[in-house]
Amino acid sequence: MSSVVSLHGTTTHHAHDDHHGHQHESFISKYVFSMDHKTISKQFLITGIFWAFVGGLFSVIFRLQLGYPDATFPFLEDLLGHWAKGGKLSPDFYYALVTMHGTILVFFVLTAGLSGTFSNFLIPLQVGARDMASPLLNMLSYWFFFIASIILLSSLFVQTGPASGGWTVYPPLSALGDASDGSKIGMDLWLVSMAMFIVSQLLAGLNYITTILNMRTKGMSMTRLPLTIWALFFTAVLGVLSFPVLLSGAVLLLFDRNLGTSFFLSDIVVAGKILPNEGGSAILFQHLFWFLGHPEVYIIILPAMGMASEIIAVNSRKPIFGYMAMVGSMFAITILAFLVWAHHMFVTGLNPFLGAIFVLLTLLIAVPSAIKVFNWITTIWRGNIRFTPGMICSIGFVSLFISGGLTGIFLGNAALDIHLHDTYFVIAHFHIVMGVSAFFGMFAGVYHWFPKMYGRYMNNTLAYIHIWATLIGAYLIFWPMHYTGFAGMPRRYFDYSGWESFKMFTGLNEFITIVAIIVFAVQLLFVFNFFYSIFKGRKVTDPNPWKATSLEWTTPINPGHGNWPGEIPEVHRWAYDYGKDGKDFIPQTTPVGADESKGH
């Protein structure tokens, strides 16, 4: 009787959904204020693409200054007005561009754009749920991100310009409005935007955790989850535990700026005038910032790791190597991410004994990372590899993660870091390991799940040009920066031509600038491919085009709100039965046969 009732309940619910979908849904309720997790994921993705364009454009503009410090570019005056009088960037605006570039790409593209897109899209589809635990909170998480975007965008149009204290907004520069133009209203807008963004991340993260823990379909135990879901779960846990710390830092900084408090200010003289602030500590802000800032690196990289694991297994036609070791290493990364924040602070006068503990913990995090790399390579080893765009991006991700991660061993060592701190070596390291490699994880996800998102394929030829040009270009941009960093070249400087010691890098700086412009242009090819394919791409005819085992490929080609017509499928096995018992792949929904060899 109960089975009849539940079946009846599901079918009527679905019929109601269908009816609702065809009759009452206006364009606004379907595409703008949608509560369907698939639509919300597309909103995150398209907003993220917009921000990636803006953030990338900023880097091209300030690279022009670094590559050609004496040249003038008349088009800059047309674009930026009084920030580039006579076609030459003003030093103030240079700092604003660097600050906004970092903020946008770290938070708005690689956090909201990456986690927001794929957590929303994949969690209900891969765990076997109709939608998120709370579709309303899910919708609100996107709109808080949208509000944060509007506030940050508006700071580009205020008289004194956007925030320019570096993306880490360290006080006292960020706490004193008189310090520079970029510390005035633009900084307030930056802080309010961050607060809204953090609310968005917390709403989303709680939703993701709840959905994964409570809404898995029958038979979907935690050890049968695809690695993507484990990665997104740990990402959400990291966000929920660390983002509130930055929220407190942002709010207290707003108080210091506008209410006369002294959380981060003490004993400061500005233009010969002694300020009344006493008792605060600028170092306290660094602790609050980096307590989020380091987990943030893993909030960015874990979803890319999860998606690469999935895509590598699917396209190697082999089970992922060491499934439980992969889950365990992600768990270890999640724990250690909270214990390493002060390695950003070796030069703040940190007690050397305490520094030694942070060195140890920082180098320890290399162990779970190495386990993951070993398992990816072993999964590919002797696999029947299909070089789809998603697969090449995933292999590119592994390459970038290894080469960028190795330089982290240098920076994790306090004795070396004191020399390398705030040089181009740091820029080279984190751009490769969490910037470009996370982008490759994101590209892999878009190429791989695009047929499920839009029912069409992206153009492979354009994809291959985009991937190879970006991979080679990224290495050409960031690898040489290690050498300039070894030579002591400091980051965030406006013009290096006055230093005898850095003049030898003039040609190299020009070269990096030219490659950066080419790589930016190639990203426009990706954007064109993405939007063109939504409307004109080759149509998907097979609901499971990659012959994958996970649940999202059991839905119709264009799933409606609710994902599965009728019953949600039941799960009988883990997500990686490839090349087993003479079969190419066995979906998770296939019951385990009595004659099957012992698998998972």
XYZ file of C-alpha atoms in Angstrom:
600
model
C 0.000 0.000 0.000
C 2.758 2.446 0.971
C 4.508 1.895 -2.358
C 1.280 2.719 -4.208
C 0.856 5.877 -2.163
C 4.437 6.999 -2.735
C 4.209 6.265 -6.446
C 0.939 8.129 -6.658
C 2.448 11.040 -4.719
C 5.380 11.287 -7.084
C 3.342 11.127 -10.261
C 0.817 13.725 -9.114
C 3.650 15.963 -7.969
C 5.274 15.600 -11.376
C 2.010 16.227 -13.195
C 1.540 19.378 -11.125
C 5.085 20.433 -12.052
C 4.362 19.878 -15.729
C 1.100 21.746 -15.524
C 2.799 24.561 -13.646
C 5.608 24.623 -16.208
C 3.309 24.906 -19.211
C 0.595 27.158 -17.821
C 1.636 29.660 -15.192
C 5.380 30.171 -15.468
C 6.204 33.522 -16.977
C 9.655 34.333 -18.352
C 10.479 36.039 -15.035
C 9.543 33.110 -12.791
C 11.215 30.602 -15.115
C 14.499 32.332 -15.959
C 14.959 35.277 -13.570
C 13.573 34.363 -10.126
C 13.797 30.649 -10.809
C 13.922 28.088 -8.018
C 15.097 25.294 -10.324
C 18.666 24.434 -9.333
C 19.655 23.961 -13.010
C 18.572 27.495 -13.959
C 20.254 28.984 -10.859
C 23.497 27.209 -11.808
C 23.344 28.809 -15.271
C 22.766 32.219 -13.653
C 25.903 31.722 -11.539
C 27.863 30.571 -14.603
C 26.850 33.434 -16.896
C 27.421 36.050 -14.143
C 30.812 34.401 -13.522
C 31.667 34.629 -17.249
C 30.802 38.347 -17.231
C 33.065 38.917 -14.214
C 35.878 36.830 -15.724
C 35.790 39.119 -18.767
C 35.944 42.257 -16.568
C 38.692 40.879 -14.288
C 40.709 39.629 -17.254
C 40.379 42.979 -19.046
C 41.723 44.770 -15.950
C 44.803 42.539 -15.954
C 45.428 43.302 -19.647
C 45.238 47.064 -18.934
C 47.713 46.971 -16.047
C 49.998 44.569 -17.973
C 50.247 47.274 -20.687
C 51.652 49.588 -18.006
C 54.126 46.939 -16.786
C 55.247 45.922 -20.271
C 55.487 49.432 -21.712
C 55.982 51.846 -18.769
C 56.986 54.789 -20.999
C 54.447 54.324 -23.796
C 51.087 56.100 -24.095
C 47.922 54.391 -25.342
C 45.358 56.996 -26.425
C 42.496 54.450 -26.330
C 43.005 54.162 -22.548
C 41.958 57.790 -22.104
C 38.781 57.108 -24.112
C 38.099 54.039 -21.947
C 39.090 55.322 -18.496
C 38.826 59.131 -18.746
C 40.799 61.035 -16.117
C 42.289 57.787 -14.750
C 44.464 57.636 -17.875
C 45.182 61.231 -18.885
C 47.143 61.422 -22.119
C 46.817 57.665 -22.554
C 48.924 56.795 -19.502
C 47.500 55.042 -16.426
C 47.645 57.035 -13.211
C 49.487 55.217 -10.383
C 46.348 55.415 -8.189
C 44.200 53.709 -10.786
C 46.885 51.086 -11.424
C 46.480 49.981 -7.792
C 42.705 50.032 -8.130
C 42.928 47.745 -11.186
C 45.211 45.292 -9.371
C 42.847 45.285 -6.358
C 39.709 44.760 -8.416
C 41.345 42.104 -10.603
C 42.221 40.031 -7.524
C 38.868 40.530 -5.806
C 36.819 39.709 -8.890
C 38.698 36.594 -9.935
C 39.154 35.091 -6.471
C 35.669 35.702 -5.125
C 33.259 36.377 -7.978
C 34.642 34.040 -10.642
C 36.489 31.170 -8.955
C 34.266 30.975 -5.857
C 30.773 31.981 -6.985
C 31.280 31.118 -10.651
C 32.868 27.710 -10.011
C 31.190 26.393 -6.823
C 27.932 28.237 -7.475
C 27.588 26.739 -10.946
C 28.599 23.152 -10.347
C 27.325 22.670 -6.779
C 23.927 23.850 -7.949
C 23.929 21.864 -11.137
C 25.457 18.570 -10.015
C 24.429 18.001 -6.405
C 20.711 17.218 -6.972
C 21.408 15.406 -10.263
C 24.218 13.206 -8.910
C 22.716 12.365 -5.501
C 19.265 11.698 -6.993
C 17.165 14.611 -5.660
C 14.362 16.607 -7.277
C 16.019 19.892 -6.259
C 18.014 21.477 -3.446
C 16.865 21.124 0.167
C 15.619 24.721 0.042
C 15.015 26.080 -3.475
C 14.076 29.481 -1.987
C 17.402 29.880 -0.126
C 19.115 28.701 -3.286
C 17.494 31.450 -5.316
C 18.370 34.001 -2.603
C 22.012 32.883 -2.641
C 22.223 33.859 -6.307
C 20.468 37.197 -5.755
C 22.733 38.141 -2.854
C 25.667 37.406 -5.184
C 23.979 39.559 -7.840
C 23.547 42.436 -5.347
C 27.220 42.088 -4.336
C 28.118 42.248 -8.049
C 26.096 45.423 -8.616
C 27.666 47.134 -5.562
C 31.205 46.225 -6.649
C 30.482 47.277 -10.234
C 29.101 50.630 -9.035
C 32.402 51.327 -7.228
C 34.039 51.577 -10.680
C 31.909 54.655 -11.399
C 32.335 56.750 -8.234
C 34.368 59.978 -8.419
C 37.303 58.753 -6.316
C 37.392 55.342 -8.001
C 37.210 51.772 -6.693
C 39.063 50.293 -3.707
C 42.828 50.291 -4.172
C 44.380 48.741 -1.083
C 45.199 45.404 -2.732
C 42.634 42.556 -2.796
C 43.624 41.779 0.818
C 42.601 45.340 1.882
C 45.058 45.511 4.771
C 44.600 48.359 7.243
C 45.733 51.023 7.961
C 45.607 51.916 4.237
C 42.057 50.536 3.896
C 40.905 51.928 7.255
C 41.832 55.583 6.651
C 39.759 57.482 4.100
C 42.441 60.174 3.859
C 45.176 57.711 2.938
C 44.364 57.718 -0.800
C 41.475 58.135 -3.240
C 41.096 54.362 -3.353
C 40.464 54.344 0.419
C 37.392 56.569 0.173
C 33.842 55.537 -0.869
C 35.198 52.799 -3.173
C 36.542 50.938 -0.137
C 33.183 51.161 1.688
C 31.468 49.746 -1.395
C 34.072 46.950 -1.547
C 33.397 45.985 2.073
C 29.587 46.081 1.717
C 29.855 44.053 -1.494
C 31.987 41.458 0.331
C 29.439 41.265 3.150
C 26.634 40.556 0.629
C 28.817 38.028 -1.161
C 29.517 36.186 2.111
C 25.775 36.007 2.908
C 25.292 34.458 -0.553
C 28.017 31.874 0.094
C 26.639 30.929 3.516
C 23.079 30.448 2.225
C 24.421 28.339 -0.635
C 26.836 26.304 1.500
C 24.224 25.329 4.105
C 21.930 24.272 1.279
C 24.590 22.125 -0.403
C 25.534 20.361 2.857
C 21.889 19.672 3.762
C 21.057 18.346 0.296
C 24.028 15.957 0.221
C 23.416 14.637 3.731
C 19.608 14.385 3.650
C 18.352 14.060 0.094
C 20.260 11.174 -1.470
C 18.098 8.695 -3.355
C 17.514 5.119 -2.153
C 20.751 3.115 -2.205
C 23.001 6.195 -2.565
C 25.238 5.702 0.463
C 28.014 8.241 1.078
C 30.619 5.788 -0.299
C 28.703 5.515 -3.574
C 28.756 9.255 -4.203
C 30.786 10.463 -7.195
C 33.972 12.302 -6.135
C 32.507 15.538 -7.491
C 29.890 15.464 -4.739
C 32.480 14.751 -2.038
C 34.550 17.684 -3.308
C 31.550 20.040 -3.363
C 30.557 18.843 0.131
C 33.991 19.629 1.609
C 34.021 22.950 -0.260
C 30.701 23.914 1.333
C 31.955 22.909 4.811
C 35.075 25.054 4.339
C 32.954 28.031 3.239
C 30.445 27.785 6.083
C 33.225 27.630 8.699
C 35.602 30.260 7.299
C 33.539 32.940 5.510
C 31.974 34.319 8.742
C 35.502 35.212 9.932
C 36.037 37.486 6.920
C 32.542 38.914 7.457
C 33.565 39.964 10.974
C 36.779 41.505 9.593
C 34.845 43.450 6.920
C 32.224 44.711 9.404
C 34.840 45.792 11.976
C 36.773 47.574 9.220
C 33.585 49.424 8.232
C 33.231 50.452 11.917
C 36.830 51.726 11.989
C 36.238 53.706 8.828
C 32.872 55.232 9.690
C 32.174 54.998 13.451
C 35.497 56.036 14.978
C 36.360 52.643 16.492
C 39.943 51.339 16.725
C 39.875 47.612 16.035
C 42.726 47.767 13.529
C 44.227 51.247 14.163
C 46.754 52.489 16.679
C 49.459 55.165 16.930
C 49.094 56.577 13.424
C 50.335 59.877 12.051
C 48.827 61.221 8.804
C 50.344 64.348 7.209
C 51.938 65.389 10.514
C 48.680 64.984 12.463
C 48.508 62.345 15.219
C 45.249 60.372 15.009
C 43.352 59.648 18.252
C 43.084 55.880 17.540
C 44.698 53.665 20.148
C 44.800 49.996 21.024
C 43.950 48.417 17.669
C 46.101 46.004 15.678
C 46.533 45.900 11.915
C 47.922 42.371 12.329
C 44.576 41.266 13.805
C 42.966 42.031 10.444
C 45.562 39.863 8.704
C 44.654 36.974 10.998
C 40.948 37.413 10.245
C 41.552 37.818 6.526
C 43.846 34.823 6.098
C 41.741 32.582 8.318
C 39.310 32.787 5.421
C 41.990 33.465 2.793
C 43.725 30.126 3.035
C 40.633 27.895 3.161
C 39.491 30.078 0.227
C 42.322 28.605 -1.877
C 40.815 25.140 -1.300
C 37.246 26.420 -1.731
C 38.464 27.317 -5.222
C 40.529 24.209 -5.990
C 38.445 21.384 -4.425
C 35.515 21.606 -6.908
C 38.068 21.541 -9.749
C 39.700 18.461 -8.166
C 36.333 16.688 -7.878
C 35.332 17.432 -11.462
C 38.754 16.442 -12.815
C 38.508 13.112 -10.926
C 35.105 12.394 -12.467
C 36.039 13.456 -16.006
C 39.375 11.569 -15.948
C 37.632 8.333 -14.867
C 34.870 8.700 -17.491
C 37.304 9.408 -20.326
C 39.946 6.857 -19.312
C 37.171 4.206 -19.263
C 38.625 2.983 -15.968
C 37.464 3.069 -12.341
C 39.001 5.954 -10.408
C 42.126 4.676 -8.659
C 41.898 4.685 -4.839
C 38.379 6.062 -4.297
C 38.593 6.060 -0.486
C 42.119 7.535 -0.599
C 40.693 10.363 -2.753
C 37.909 11.027 -0.215
C 40.391 10.771 2.675
C 42.834 13.176 1.032
C 40.036 15.730 0.466
C 39.082 15.373 4.135
C 42.734 15.904 5.160
C 42.968 19.000 2.946
C 39.784 20.360 4.547
C 41.197 19.935 8.071
C 44.690 21.246 7.248
C 43.282 24.244 5.332
C 42.262 25.730 8.710
C 45.691 25.232 10.279
C 48.001 27.005 7.828
C 46.750 30.605 7.546
C 49.756 32.237 9.248
C 52.145 31.101 6.505
C 50.940 34.293 4.788
C 52.290 36.187 7.791
C 55.904 35.019 8.222
C 57.123 38.615 7.768
C 54.716 40.254 10.253
C 57.042 39.688 13.214
C 55.479 36.292 13.931
C 57.259 34.361 16.694
C 59.761 32.075 14.859
C 58.729 29.073 16.990
C 55.101 29.582 15.966
C 56.327 30.100 12.407
C 58.018 26.690 12.516
C 54.713 25.027 13.436
C 52.986 26.713 10.489
C 55.844 25.610 8.212
C 55.291 21.997 9.291
C 51.516 22.142 8.797
C 51.938 23.906 5.434
C 54.328 21.266 4.117
C 52.022 18.515 5.451
C 49.240 19.658 3.129
C 51.454 18.564 0.227
C 50.845 14.930 1.255
C 47.093 14.681 0.478
C 47.695 16.774 -2.663
C 50.370 14.305 -3.794
C 48.025 11.365 -3.118
C 45.440 12.947 -5.413
C 48.005 13.564 -8.184
C 49.255 9.971 -7.923
C 45.674 8.669 -8.177
C 44.834 10.813 -11.209
C 47.965 9.668 -13.044
C 47.281 6.023 -12.099
C 43.691 6.326 -13.341
C 44.951 7.593 -16.719
C 47.730 4.947 -16.830
C 46.914 2.331 -19.497
C 43.404 3.711 -19.829
C 41.486 3.692 -23.085
C 41.672 7.488 -23.245
C 39.250 9.676 -25.182
C 40.669 13.160 -25.689
C 37.447 15.126 -25.348
C 37.782 18.871 -24.556
C 36.775 18.081 -20.946
C 39.480 15.410 -20.673
C 42.252 17.641 -22.094
C 41.232 20.392 -19.631
C 41.361 17.873 -16.767
C 44.842 16.698 -17.767
C 45.852 20.377 -18.096
C 44.457 20.924 -14.603
C 46.640 18.105 -13.203
C 49.717 19.501 -14.993
C 49.138 23.014 -13.640
C 48.354 21.725 -10.163
C 51.637 19.777 -10.016
C 53.881 22.534 -11.402
C 52.184 25.327 -9.434
C 52.072 23.238 -6.267
C 55.789 22.475 -6.312
C 56.655 26.153 -5.918
C 54.432 26.217 -2.822
C 57.078 24.110 -1.080
C 59.493 27.054 -1.478
C 56.997 29.545 -0.051
C 55.883 27.261 2.773
C 59.413 27.405 4.175
C 59.712 30.497 6.414
C 63.440 31.042 5.781
C 62.934 31.159 1.999
C 59.606 32.956 2.202
C 61.159 35.961 3.970
C 63.212 36.556 0.809
C 60.404 35.678 -1.645
C 57.480 37.322 0.172
C 55.620 39.944 -1.898
C 57.747 39.251 -4.976
C 56.663 37.988 -8.369
C 57.474 34.445 -7.192
C 54.341 34.537 -5.041
C 52.285 35.803 -7.965
C 53.650 33.044 -10.216
C 52.900 30.366 -7.602
C 49.312 31.195 -6.767
C 48.273 32.144 -10.295
C 49.343 28.732 -11.596
C 48.151 26.581 -8.700
C 44.825 28.165 -7.825
C 44.161 30.651 -10.619
C 44.818 28.964 -13.937
C 44.418 25.379 -12.702
C 41.022 26.210 -11.142
C 40.021 27.813 -14.442
C 40.982 24.583 -16.187
C 38.773 22.653 -13.753
C 35.963 25.088 -14.566
C 36.504 24.760 -18.339
C 36.563 20.959 -17.984
C 33.229 21.092 -16.140
C 31.631 23.370 -18.720
C 32.797 21.281 -21.692
C 31.798 17.995 -20.022
C 28.376 18.931 -18.622
C 27.337 21.430 -21.313
C 25.271 18.740 -23.140
C 23.329 18.136 -19.914
C 22.952 21.867 -19.232
C 21.723 22.945 -22.654
C 20.985 19.786 -24.671
C 23.655 20.741 -27.234
C 27.391 20.267 -27.758
C 30.048 22.964 -27.822
C 32.212 23.189 -30.936
C 35.227 20.884 -30.509
C 37.579 22.695 -32.901
C 37.126 26.025 -31.115
C 37.472 24.175 -27.792
C 40.817 22.620 -28.753
C 42.219 25.984 -29.956
C 41.036 27.618 -26.720
C 42.457 24.930 -24.426
C 45.906 24.619 -26.010
C 46.429 28.363 -26.440
C 45.381 28.964 -22.812
C 47.562 26.174 -21.396
C 50.702 27.166 -23.298
C 49.987 30.882 -22.742
C 49.500 30.427 -18.989
C 52.900 28.769 -18.654
C 54.550 31.467 -20.782
C 53.019 34.216 -18.619
C 53.591 32.840 -15.137
C 56.634 30.574 -15.366
C 59.118 33.438 -16.094
C 57.716 35.334 -13.063
C 59.416 32.784 -10.788
C 62.795 34.016 -12.013
C 61.957 37.700 -11.592
C 60.755 36.814 -8.084
C 64.035 35.078 -7.257
C 65.761 38.299 -8.322
C 63.641 40.145 -5.739
C 61.274 41.977 -8.084
C 58.428 43.208 -5.839
C 54.755 42.843 -6.782
C 52.216 45.701 -7.163
C 54.813 48.240 -8.288
C 53.686 50.653 -10.991
C 56.968 51.124 -12.844
C 60.205 49.113 -12.610
C 62.196 51.106 -15.168
C 63.815 53.322 -12.505
C 65.623 50.372 -10.858
C 68.996 49.426 -12.250
C 68.586 45.884 -10.860
C 65.265 45.235 -12.668
C 66.094 46.848 -16.022
C 67.269 43.471 -17.307
C 63.656 42.258 -17.150
C 62.315 44.915 -19.554
C 62.151 42.508 -22.509
C 60.637 39.763 -20.359
C 57.920 42.102 -19.087
C 57.057 43.045 -22.675
C 56.907 39.361 -23.645
C 54.587 38.518 -20.710
C 52.308 41.430 -21.651
C 52.032 40.299 -25.291
C 51.203 36.718 -24.262
C 48.641 37.995 -21.716
C 46.841 39.930 -24.457
C 46.789 36.849 -26.731
C 45.476 34.595 -23.928
C 42.753 37.129 -23.086
C 41.721 37.221 -26.766
C 41.517 33.402 -26.808
C 39.095 33.491 -23.835
C 36.736 35.500 -26.052
C 36.744 32.460 -28.366
C 35.496 30.357 -25.437
C 32.797 32.937 -24.631
C 31.673 32.937 -28.282
C 31.667 29.113 -28.386
C 29.632 28.975 -25.167
C 26.877 31.404 -26.151
C 26.740 30.336 -29.810
C 26.421 26.655 -28.802
C 23.514 27.361 -26.426
C 21.403 28.320 -29.449
C 23.123 26.803 -32.492
C 25.279 23.930 -31.191
C 24.866 20.370 -32.476
C 21.870 18.820 -30.701
C 22.375 15.990 -28.219
C 20.523 12.814 -29.294
C 21.809 10.371 -26.668
C 20.896 11.175 -23.024
C 24.270 9.677 -22.003
C 26.729 11.000 -24.618
C 29.924 10.230 -22.649
C 28.746 6.723 -21.613
C 29.102 7.650 -17.927
C 27.753 5.725 -14.932
C 26.530 8.552 -12.679
C 22.886 9.500 -12.160
C 22.695 12.824 -14.011
C 22.881 10.940 -17.335
C 19.709 8.944 -16.495
C 17.539 12.092 -16.799
C 15.933 13.174 -20.102
C 18.152 15.195 -22.497
C 16.481 18.424 -21.326
C 15.305 17.610 -17.784
C 12.393 19.660 -16.422
C 12.071 21.023 -12.897
C 12.131 17.861 -10.807
C 14.786 16.207 -13.017
C 13.223 12.747 -13.454
C 9.742 12.092 -14.859
C 8.154 9.529 -12.529
C 10.226 7.784 -9.875
C 13.738 8.843 -8.925
C 16.030 5.934 -9.886
C 17.446 3.681 -7.181
C 21.213 3.197 -6.840
C 22.827 -0.251 -6.566
C 26.559 0.354 -7.006
C 29.344 2.954 -6.815
C 29.923 5.573 -9.508
C 32.982 4.073 -11.226
C 32.119 0.672 -12.746
C 34.065 1.092 -16.003
C 35.645 -1.770 -17.952
C 34.175 -4.446 -15.677
C 33.174 -8.016 -16.631
C 33.602 -7.303 -20.314
C 31.266 -4.296 -20.210
C 32.432 -0.793 -21.124
C 30.439 0.756 -18.268
C 27.671 -0.205 -15.835
C 25.356 2.638 -14.676
C 24.801 3.123 -10.938
C 21.148 2.172 -11.418
C 21.925 -1.361 -12.688
C 21.270 -3.999 -9.985
C 24.331 -6.027 -8.974
C 24.231 -9.461 -10.645
C 24.989 -12.702 -8.813
C 27.661 -13.585 -11.379
C 29.504 -10.243 -11.085
C 33.137 -10.107 -10.070
C 33.753 -8.505 -6.704
C 33.958 -4.785 -7.331
C 32.993 -1.975 -5.054
